[in-house]
Amino acid sequence: MTDKQNLAEQILAGNRRALARAITLVESSRPDHRAQAAELLETLRGHGQEAIRVGLSGTPGVGKSTFIEAFGMMLTAQGLRVAVLAVDPSSARSGGSILGDKTRMERLSRDPGAFIRPSPSQSHLGGVTRRTREAIDLCEAAGFDVILIETVGVGQSETVVAEMSDLFLLLLAPAGGDELQGVKRGIMEIADLILINKADGDLKSTATRTCADYAGALRLLRKRAQDPDGFPKAMTVSALEDTGLSTVWEEMQTLTLWRREAGHFDRRRAAQARHWFEAEVREGLLARLRREPVKGAMTTLAAKVEAGEIGAAAAADELLGHYLQLDRDSAGGS
Ligand code: GDP
């Protein structure tokens, strides 16, 4: 048996160490690792099981780790297996990760039913999203029931996480009504459940008011075709005191079941798969264009465009023609 078959079999058997190794492989940008990762993903495709992929966003301090830990432990206590992945666009820029801190979710990380993977350090969000997408596939192959994909929602990260999720949860803190304006309309439109966390102690009444404000705002949004009555929904929870979490899980299941029966679940996954295919093609082409000798031709042509010697469109045509010719030559030569 080869190592690769071995790794695939261990992943299918739910081995978390093998899963961690495979994720390291998909995170690598070395061409030989990329090839191995692609082969592994193809071997595993169609095996394993379909998990519920849950995107979760919220600003730092809102209680994401506390929520994920409490929610994750509730699920593992029911015998479900939970994987936590992170998309952290900050880690590349600042060198410090908002989400990657190893001391987070300590209890959950010791739970045999859970698997936690911090965000990969990649140079751009595109790289992080591709790896996360592949990590999701690996977690499904490893038999996880629920995959939580966490992000802080910096820049585009909420949208990219929503594009790889079946459900999207937005965690908010209790706040005065004015702050409702601070939540972008876009995120209101992708959220399936808005959870006002910290609904405990002194903050409880503020949380209830905030929740009513958001419930009102959600009602003003046009009803989405992929939602049953009452969704998207705003709810209060306390991750610290573990209240409302089982209701959140029930609502998630209700929504998922409804979408499955209405066909929206599969259609959404199919559209996502198509989207990622197209993104892979674009990325692959761009990566080839960044390689020599095309890169050199690009620099030369860019200088000519700057000097006004050739128009932008004509230069682009010339470059692409040059690239396609090289591609044909190399195909012919091999
Ligand atoms: P993250 O940055 O979004 O991951 O937030 P954390 O989970 O680290 O929580 C930030 C702070 O909020 C910590 O001090 C938590 O103890 C606190 N916190 C989280 N959830 C709750 C909650 O439900 N109620 C209260 N009162 N505090 C909470």
Short mmCIF file of C-alpha atoms and ligand atoms in Angstrom, two decimals:
data_model
loop_
_atom_site.label_atom_id
_atom_site.label_comp_id
_atom_site.label_asym_id
_atom_site.label_seq_id
_atom_site.Cartn_x
_atom_site.Cartn_y
_atom_site.Cartn_z
CA MET A 1 0.00 0.00 0.00
CA THR A 2 1.34 3.45 -0.87
CA ASP A 3 1.55 6.29 1.60
CA LYS A 4 -1.16 8.15 -0.26
CA GLN A 5 -3.66 5.29 -0.05
CA ASN A 6 -2.75 4.97 3.55
CA LEU A 7 -3.43 8.64 4.23
CA ALA A 8 -6.76 8.48 2.38
CA GLU A 9 -7.82 5.40 4.34
CA GLN A 10 -6.84 6.93 7.64
CA ILE A 11 -8.82 10.05 6.84
CA LEU A 12 -11.86 8.00 5.87
CA ALA A 13 -11.49 6.15 9.17
CA GLY A 14 -11.78 9.52 10.93
CA ASN A 15 -8.18 9.72 12.12
CA ARG A 16 -7.59 13.31 13.23
CA ARG A 17 -3.80 13.16 12.92
CA ALA A 18 -4.13 12.02 9.31
CA LEU A 19 -6.66 14.80 8.71
CA ALA A 20 -4.24 17.37 10.15
CA ARG A 21 -1.46 16.05 7.90
CA ALA A 22 -3.70 16.24 4.85
CA ILE A 23 -4.69 19.83 5.66
CA THR A 24 -1.00 20.71 5.94
CA LEU A 25 -0.59 19.20 2.49
CA VAL A 26 -3.40 21.28 0.94
CA GLU A 27 -2.00 24.39 2.62
CA SER A 28 1.39 23.95 1.00
CA SER A 29 2.11 25.92 -2.14
CA ARG A 30 4.95 23.63 -3.27
CA PRO A 31 4.04 22.27 -6.71
CA ASP A 32 4.71 18.62 -5.72
CA HIS A 33 2.52 19.06 -2.63
CA ARG A 34 -0.20 20.66 -4.75
CA ALA A 35 -0.16 17.65 -7.06
CA GLN A 36 -0.36 15.23 -4.12
CA ALA A 37 -3.14 17.27 -2.53
CA ALA A 38 -5.15 17.28 -5.77
CA GLU A 39 -4.77 13.52 -6.07
CA LEU A 40 -5.76 12.94 -2.46
CA LEU A 41 -8.86 15.15 -2.84
CA GLU A 42 -9.86 13.22 -5.95
CA THR A 43 -9.37 9.88 -4.18
CA LEU A 44 -11.58 11.02 -1.32
CA ARG A 45 -14.28 12.70 -3.38
CA GLY A 46 -17.66 11.06 -3.01
CA HIS A 47 -16.56 9.15 0.08
CA GLY A 48 -17.15 10.25 3.63
CA GLN A 49 -20.36 12.07 4.45
CA GLU A 50 -22.13 15.32 3.88
CA ALA A 51 -21.64 17.61 6.85
CA ILE A 52 -23.54 20.78 7.62
CA ARG A 53 -21.12 23.59 6.78
CA VAL A 54 -21.74 26.55 9.02
CA GLY A 55 -20.12 29.94 8.45
CA LEU A 56 -19.79 32.13 11.52
CA SER A 57 -18.69 35.73 11.69
CA GLY A 58 -18.37 38.44 14.30
CA THR A 59 -15.99 41.21 15.32
CA PRO A 60 -13.18 40.43 17.79
CA GLY A 61 -14.48 40.24 21.35
CA VAL A 62 -18.08 39.44 20.42
CA GLY A 63 -17.63 35.92 21.78
CA LYS A 64 -16.89 33.70 18.77
CA SER A 65 -14.48 31.36 20.55
CA THR A 66 -16.69 31.18 23.62
CA PHE A 67 -19.69 30.42 21.41
CA ILE A 68 -17.91 27.84 19.26
CA GLU A 69 -16.55 26.08 22.31
CA ALA A 70 -19.93 25.91 24.08
CA PHE A 71 -21.82 25.07 20.90
CA GLY A 72 -19.24 22.51 19.81
CA MET A 73 -19.28 20.79 23.19
CA MET A 74 -23.06 20.65 23.13
CA LEU A 75 -22.89 18.90 19.75
CA THR A 76 -20.15 16.45 20.73
CA ALA A 77 -22.17 15.59 23.84
CA GLN A 78 -24.91 14.49 21.41
CA GLY A 79 -22.40 12.21 19.73
CA LEU A 80 -21.82 14.53 16.76
CA ARG A 81 -18.34 15.22 15.44
CA VAL A 82 -17.40 18.87 15.00
CA ALA A 83 -14.61 20.47 12.99
CA VAL A 84 -13.63 24.13 13.35
CA LEU A 85 -11.76 25.92 10.58
CA ALA A 86 -10.80 29.57 10.43
CA VAL A 87 -10.53 32.10 7.64
CA ASP A 88 -8.43 34.88 9.06
CA PRO A 89 -7.50 37.54 6.51
CA SER A 90 -5.51 39.45 9.12
CA SER A 91 -2.85 36.83 9.71
CA ALA A 92 -1.03 37.44 6.46
CA ARG A 93 -0.90 41.20 6.70
CA SER A 94 -0.02 41.74 10.32
CA GLY A 95 1.88 38.54 10.91
CA GLY A 96 -0.35 38.07 13.96
CA SER A 97 -3.54 36.11 13.68
CA ILE A 98 -6.80 37.23 15.26
CA LEU A 99 -8.18 33.70 15.12
CA GLY A 100 -5.16 31.46 15.30
CA ASP A 101 -4.32 31.72 18.98
CA LYS A 102 -3.72 28.19 20.24
CA THR A 103 -5.12 28.81 23.70
CA ARG A 104 -8.58 29.48 22.32
CA MET A 105 -11.20 26.78 22.79
CA GLU A 106 -8.99 24.72 25.02
CA ARG A 107 -11.73 22.40 26.27
CA LEU A 108 -13.10 21.80 22.81
CA SER A 109 -9.61 21.08 21.46
CA ARG A 110 -9.25 18.27 24.01
CA ASP A 111 -12.62 16.78 23.08
CA PRO A 112 -12.14 13.58 21.03
CA GLY A 113 -15.21 14.46 18.97
CA ALA A 114 -13.75 17.77 17.86
CA PHE A 115 -11.06 18.93 15.47
CA ILE A 116 -9.78 22.52 15.48
CA ARG A 117 -7.58 23.99 12.81
CA PRO A 118 -6.32 27.57 12.96
CA SER A 119 -6.18 29.69 9.83
CA PRO A 120 -3.35 28.98 7.40
CA SER A 121 -0.86 31.79 6.95
CA GLN A 122 -1.17 32.66 3.28
CA SER A 123 -0.28 35.79 1.48
CA HIS A 124 -3.77 36.62 0.24
CA LEU A 125 -7.40 35.86 0.95
CA GLY A 126 -7.68 33.87 -2.30
CA GLY A 127 -5.05 31.44 -1.04
CA VAL A 128 -6.69 31.10 2.35
CA THR A 129 -10.11 30.46 0.84
CA ARG A 130 -8.87 27.79 -1.52
CA ARG A 131 -7.13 25.94 1.32
CA THR A 132 -10.19 26.29 3.55
CA ARG A 133 -12.42 24.92 0.81
CA GLU A 134 -10.19 21.92 0.46
CA ALA A 135 -9.94 21.50 4.23
CA ILE A 136 -13.77 21.38 4.31
CA ASP A 137 -13.71 18.52 1.80
CA LEU A 138 -11.13 16.70 3.91
CA CYS A 139 -13.24 17.15 7.07
CA GLU A 140 -16.26 15.72 5.29
CA ALA A 141 -14.20 12.76 4.15
CA ALA A 142 -13.14 12.29 7.77
CA GLY A 143 -16.80 11.95 8.76
CA PHE A 144 -17.44 15.20 10.61
CA ASP A 145 -21.10 16.07 11.06
CA VAL A 146 -20.77 19.81 11.52
CA ILE A 147 -18.03 22.02 10.10
CA LEU A 148 -17.83 25.51 11.58
CA ILE A 149 -15.95 28.02 9.47
CA GLU A 150 -15.09 31.07 11.51
CA THR A 151 -14.08 34.51 10.30
CA VAL A 152 -13.74 38.00 11.75
CA GLY A 153 -15.35 39.53 8.70
CA VAL A 154 -12.51 41.77 7.65
CA GLY A 155 -12.84 42.89 4.03
CA GLN A 156 -14.38 40.22 1.85
CA SER A 157 -13.96 37.30 4.23
CA GLU A 158 -17.64 37.09 5.24
CA THR A 159 -18.68 36.72 1.63
CA VAL A 160 -16.10 34.07 0.86
CA VAL A 161 -17.05 32.12 3.98
CA ALA A 162 -20.74 32.37 3.06
CA GLU A 163 -19.83 31.01 -0.37
CA MET A 164 -18.45 27.85 1.20
CA SER A 165 -21.20 27.38 3.80
CA ASP A 166 -24.68 25.92 3.89
CA LEU A 167 -25.72 28.24 6.69
CA PHE A 168 -24.34 31.53 7.91
CA LEU A 169 -24.46 32.80 11.50
CA LEU A 170 -23.66 36.35 12.51
CA LEU A 171 -22.69 36.93 16.12
CA LEU A 172 -23.35 40.41 17.52
CA ALA A 173 -22.96 42.07 20.88
CA PRO A 174 -25.81 43.83 22.69
CA ALA A 175 -25.79 47.49 21.70
CA GLY A 176 -27.87 50.61 21.43
CA GLY A 177 -30.21 50.90 18.44
CA ASP A 178 -27.92 53.40 16.68
CA GLU A 179 -25.28 50.77 16.15
CA LEU A 180 -27.58 48.72 13.99
CA GLN A 181 -26.53 51.04 11.20
CA GLY A 182 -22.98 49.76 11.62
CA VAL A 183 -23.86 46.31 10.31
CA LYS A 184 -23.51 46.33 6.58
CA ARG A 185 -26.61 45.53 4.60
CA GLY A 186 -24.63 42.89 2.71
CA ILE A 187 -24.02 40.82 5.80
CA MET A 188 -27.65 41.10 6.86
CA GLU A 189 -28.47 39.58 3.50
CA ILE A 190 -26.18 36.58 3.87
CA ALA A 191 -26.98 35.83 7.53
CA ASP A 192 -29.46 33.04 8.24
CA LEU A 193 -29.38 33.55 11.98
CA ILE A 194 -28.30 36.70 13.78
CA LEU A 195 -27.27 35.80 17.31
CA ILE A 196 -27.09 38.55 19.91
CA ASN A 197 -24.56 37.08 22.33
CA LYS A 198 -23.92 38.02 25.97
CA ALA A 199 -27.64 37.99 26.80
CA ASP A 200 -26.85 37.50 30.48
CA GLY A 201 -26.41 39.55 33.67
CA ASP A 202 -26.56 43.30 33.17
CA LEU A 203 -26.52 42.98 29.41
CA LYS A 204 -29.64 40.84 29.17
CA SER A 205 -32.22 43.60 28.64
CA THR A 206 -29.99 45.43 26.15
CA ALA A 207 -29.54 42.14 24.29
CA THR A 208 -33.31 41.63 24.13
CA ARG A 209 -33.76 45.14 22.72
CA THR A 210 -30.94 44.69 20.21
CA CYS A 211 -32.50 41.41 19.13
CA ALA A 212 -35.88 43.09 18.55
CA ASP A 213 -34.16 45.80 16.48
CA TYR A 214 -32.50 43.22 14.26
CA ALA A 215 -35.64 41.13 13.99
CA GLY A 216 -37.37 44.29 12.73
CA ALA A 217 -34.58 45.03 10.29
CA LEU A 218 -34.64 41.47 8.97
CA ARG A 219 -38.38 41.70 8.34
CA LEU A 220 -37.74 44.70 6.12
CA LEU A 221 -35.40 42.70 3.90
CA ARG A 222 -37.13 41.06 0.99
CA LYS A 223 -37.97 37.45 1.80
CA ARG A 224 -35.47 35.12 0.18
CA ALA A 225 -36.62 32.23 -1.95
CA GLN A 226 -34.36 29.82 -0.09
CA ASP A 227 -36.02 30.56 3.28
CA PRO A 228 -39.11 29.21 5.01
CA ASP A 229 -41.34 31.57 7.02
CA GLY A 230 -39.61 33.22 9.94
CA PHE A 231 -36.11 33.14 8.43
CA PRO A 232 -33.67 34.82 8.57
CA LYS A 233 -34.08 35.06 12.31
CA ALA A 234 -32.58 37.06 15.18
CA MET A 235 -32.12 35.36 18.56
CA THR A 236 -30.44 36.07 21.89
CA VAL A 237 -27.86 33.65 23.31
CA SER A 238 -25.31 33.52 26.08
CA ALA A 239 -22.25 31.55 25.12
CA LEU A 240 -20.89 32.06 28.61
CA GLU A 241 -23.95 30.70 30.41
CA ASP A 242 -24.80 28.25 27.67
CA THR A 243 -28.32 29.55 27.09
CA GLY A 244 -30.13 29.52 23.79
CA LEU A 245 -27.56 27.28 22.13
CA SER A 246 -29.80 24.24 21.79
CA THR A 247 -32.47 26.48 20.25
CA VAL A 248 -29.87 27.74 17.76
CA TRP A 249 -29.08 24.15 16.80
CA GLU A 250 -32.79 23.35 16.42
CA GLU A 251 -33.30 26.36 14.15
CA MET A 252 -30.26 25.38 12.10
CA GLN A 253 -31.66 21.89 11.63
CA THR A 254 -35.14 23.19 10.77
CA LEU A 255 -33.71 25.50 8.13
CA THR A 256 -31.42 22.82 6.70
CA LEU A 257 -34.19 20.25 6.49
CA TRP A 258 -36.50 22.73 4.80
CA ARG A 259 -33.83 23.68 2.26
CA ARG A 260 -33.03 20.04 1.58
CA GLU A 261 -36.65 19.21 0.92
CA ALA A 262 -37.12 22.27 -1.28
CA GLY A 263 -33.98 21.39 -3.26
CA HIS A 264 -32.19 24.62 -2.28
CA PHE A 265 -29.50 22.79 -0.32
CA ASP A 266 -28.24 20.75 -3.28
CA ARG A 267 -28.67 23.62 -5.72
CA ARG A 268 -26.59 25.87 -3.50
CA ARG A 269 -23.83 23.28 -3.20
CA ALA A 270 -23.85 22.73 -6.96
CA ALA A 271 -23.60 26.48 -7.59
CA GLN A 272 -20.77 26.72 -5.08
CA ALA A 273 -18.90 23.86 -6.74
CA ARG A 274 -19.25 25.59 -10.11
CA HIS A 275 -18.09 28.87 -8.63
CA TRP A 276 -14.97 27.23 -7.20
CA PHE A 277 -14.23 25.50 -10.45
CA GLU A 278 -14.32 28.85 -12.24
CA ALA A 279 -12.19 30.43 -9.53
CA GLU A 280 -9.64 27.61 -9.88
CA VAL A 281 -9.46 28.16 -13.63
CA ARG A 282 -8.91 31.91 -13.15
CA GLU A 283 -6.31 31.34 -10.44
CA GLY A 284 -4.54 28.70 -12.50
CA LEU A 285 -4.34 30.99 -15.52
CA LEU A 286 -3.10 33.90 -13.45
CA ALA A 287 -0.44 31.73 -11.83
CA ARG A 288 0.78 30.65 -15.28
CA LEU A 289 0.87 34.26 -16.46
CA ARG A 290 3.03 35.15 -13.47
CA ARG A 291 5.63 32.58 -14.47
CA GLU A 292 8.57 33.16 -16.82
CA PRO A 293 8.83 33.69 -19.73
CA VAL A 294 5.31 35.18 -19.82
CA LYS A 295 6.09 37.37 -16.82
CA GLY A 296 9.03 38.89 -18.66
CA ALA A 297 6.92 39.57 -21.74
CA MET A 298 4.33 41.17 -19.48
CA THR A 299 6.94 43.53 -17.99
CA THR A 300 8.19 44.50 -21.46
CA LEU A 301 4.69 45.10 -22.79
CA ALA A 302 3.67 47.03 -19.67
CA ALA A 303 6.61 49.39 -20.24
CA LYS A 304 5.48 49.90 -23.83
CA VAL A 305 1.94 50.63 -22.68
CA GLU A 306 3.27 53.16 -20.17
CA ALA A 307 5.35 54.82 -22.87
CA GLY A 308 2.32 55.04 -25.12
CA GLU A 309 3.89 52.80 -27.78
CA ILE A 310 1.00 50.36 -27.79
CA GLY A 311 -2.57 50.46 -26.52
CA ALA A 312 -3.60 48.47 -23.45
CA ALA A 313 -6.03 46.20 -25.28
CA ALA A 314 -3.61 45.46 -28.13
CA ALA A 315 -0.83 44.72 -25.66
CA ALA A 316 -3.08 42.35 -23.71
CA ASP A 317 -3.99 40.56 -26.95
CA GLU A 318 -0.34 40.23 -27.86
CA LEU A 319 0.56 38.86 -24.44
CA LEU A 320 -2.25 36.30 -24.44
CA GLY A 321 -1.30 35.26 -27.98
CA HIS A 322 2.28 34.83 -26.81
CA TYR A 323 1.11 32.78 -23.83
CA LEU A 324 -1.11 30.51 -25.91
CA GLN A 325 1.72 29.95 -28.40
CA LEU A 326 4.07 28.93 -25.57
CA ASP A 327 1.43 26.62 -24.20
CA ARG A 328 0.96 24.95 -27.61
CA ASP A 329 4.73 24.61 -28.06
CA SER A 330 5.14 22.97 -24.66
CA ALA A 331 2.20 20.62 -25.29
CA GLY A 332 3.68 19.69 -28.67
CA GLY A 333 7.10 19.11 -27.16
CA SER A 334 5.97 16.79 -24.40
P1 GDP B 1 -13.90 36.42 20.05
O1 GDP B 1 -12.81 37.43 19.95
O2 GDP B 1 -15.07 36.80 19.20
O3 GDP B 1 -13.46 35.02 19.84
O4 GDP B 1 -14.47 36.55 21.57
P2 GDP B 1 -14.18 35.63 22.85
O5 GDP B 1 -14.94 34.37 22.78
O6 GDP B 1 -12.72 35.57 23.07
O7 GDP B 1 -14.87 36.51 23.98
C1 GDP B 1 -14.47 37.83 24.28
C2 GDP B 1 -14.88 38.18 25.70
O8 GDP B 1 -16.30 38.17 25.82
C3 GDP B 1 -14.34 37.20 26.73
O9 GDP B 1 -13.97 37.91 27.88
C4 GDP B 1 -15.53 36.31 27.01
O10 GDP B 1 -15.50 35.76 28.31
C5 GDP B 1 -16.68 37.27 26.85
N1 GDP B 1 -17.91 36.57 26.47
C6 GDP B 1 -18.06 35.68 25.46
N2 GDP B 1 -19.31 35.20 25.42
C7 GDP B 1 -19.98 35.82 26.43
C8 GDP B 1 -21.33 35.74 26.92
O11 GDP B 1 -22.19 35.01 26.42
N3 GDP B 1 -21.63 36.56 27.97
C9 GDP B 1 -20.73 37.38 28.55
N4 GDP B 1 -21.14 38.12 29.58
N5 GDP B 1 -19.47 37.48 28.14
C10 GDP B 1 -19.08 36.69 27.09
#
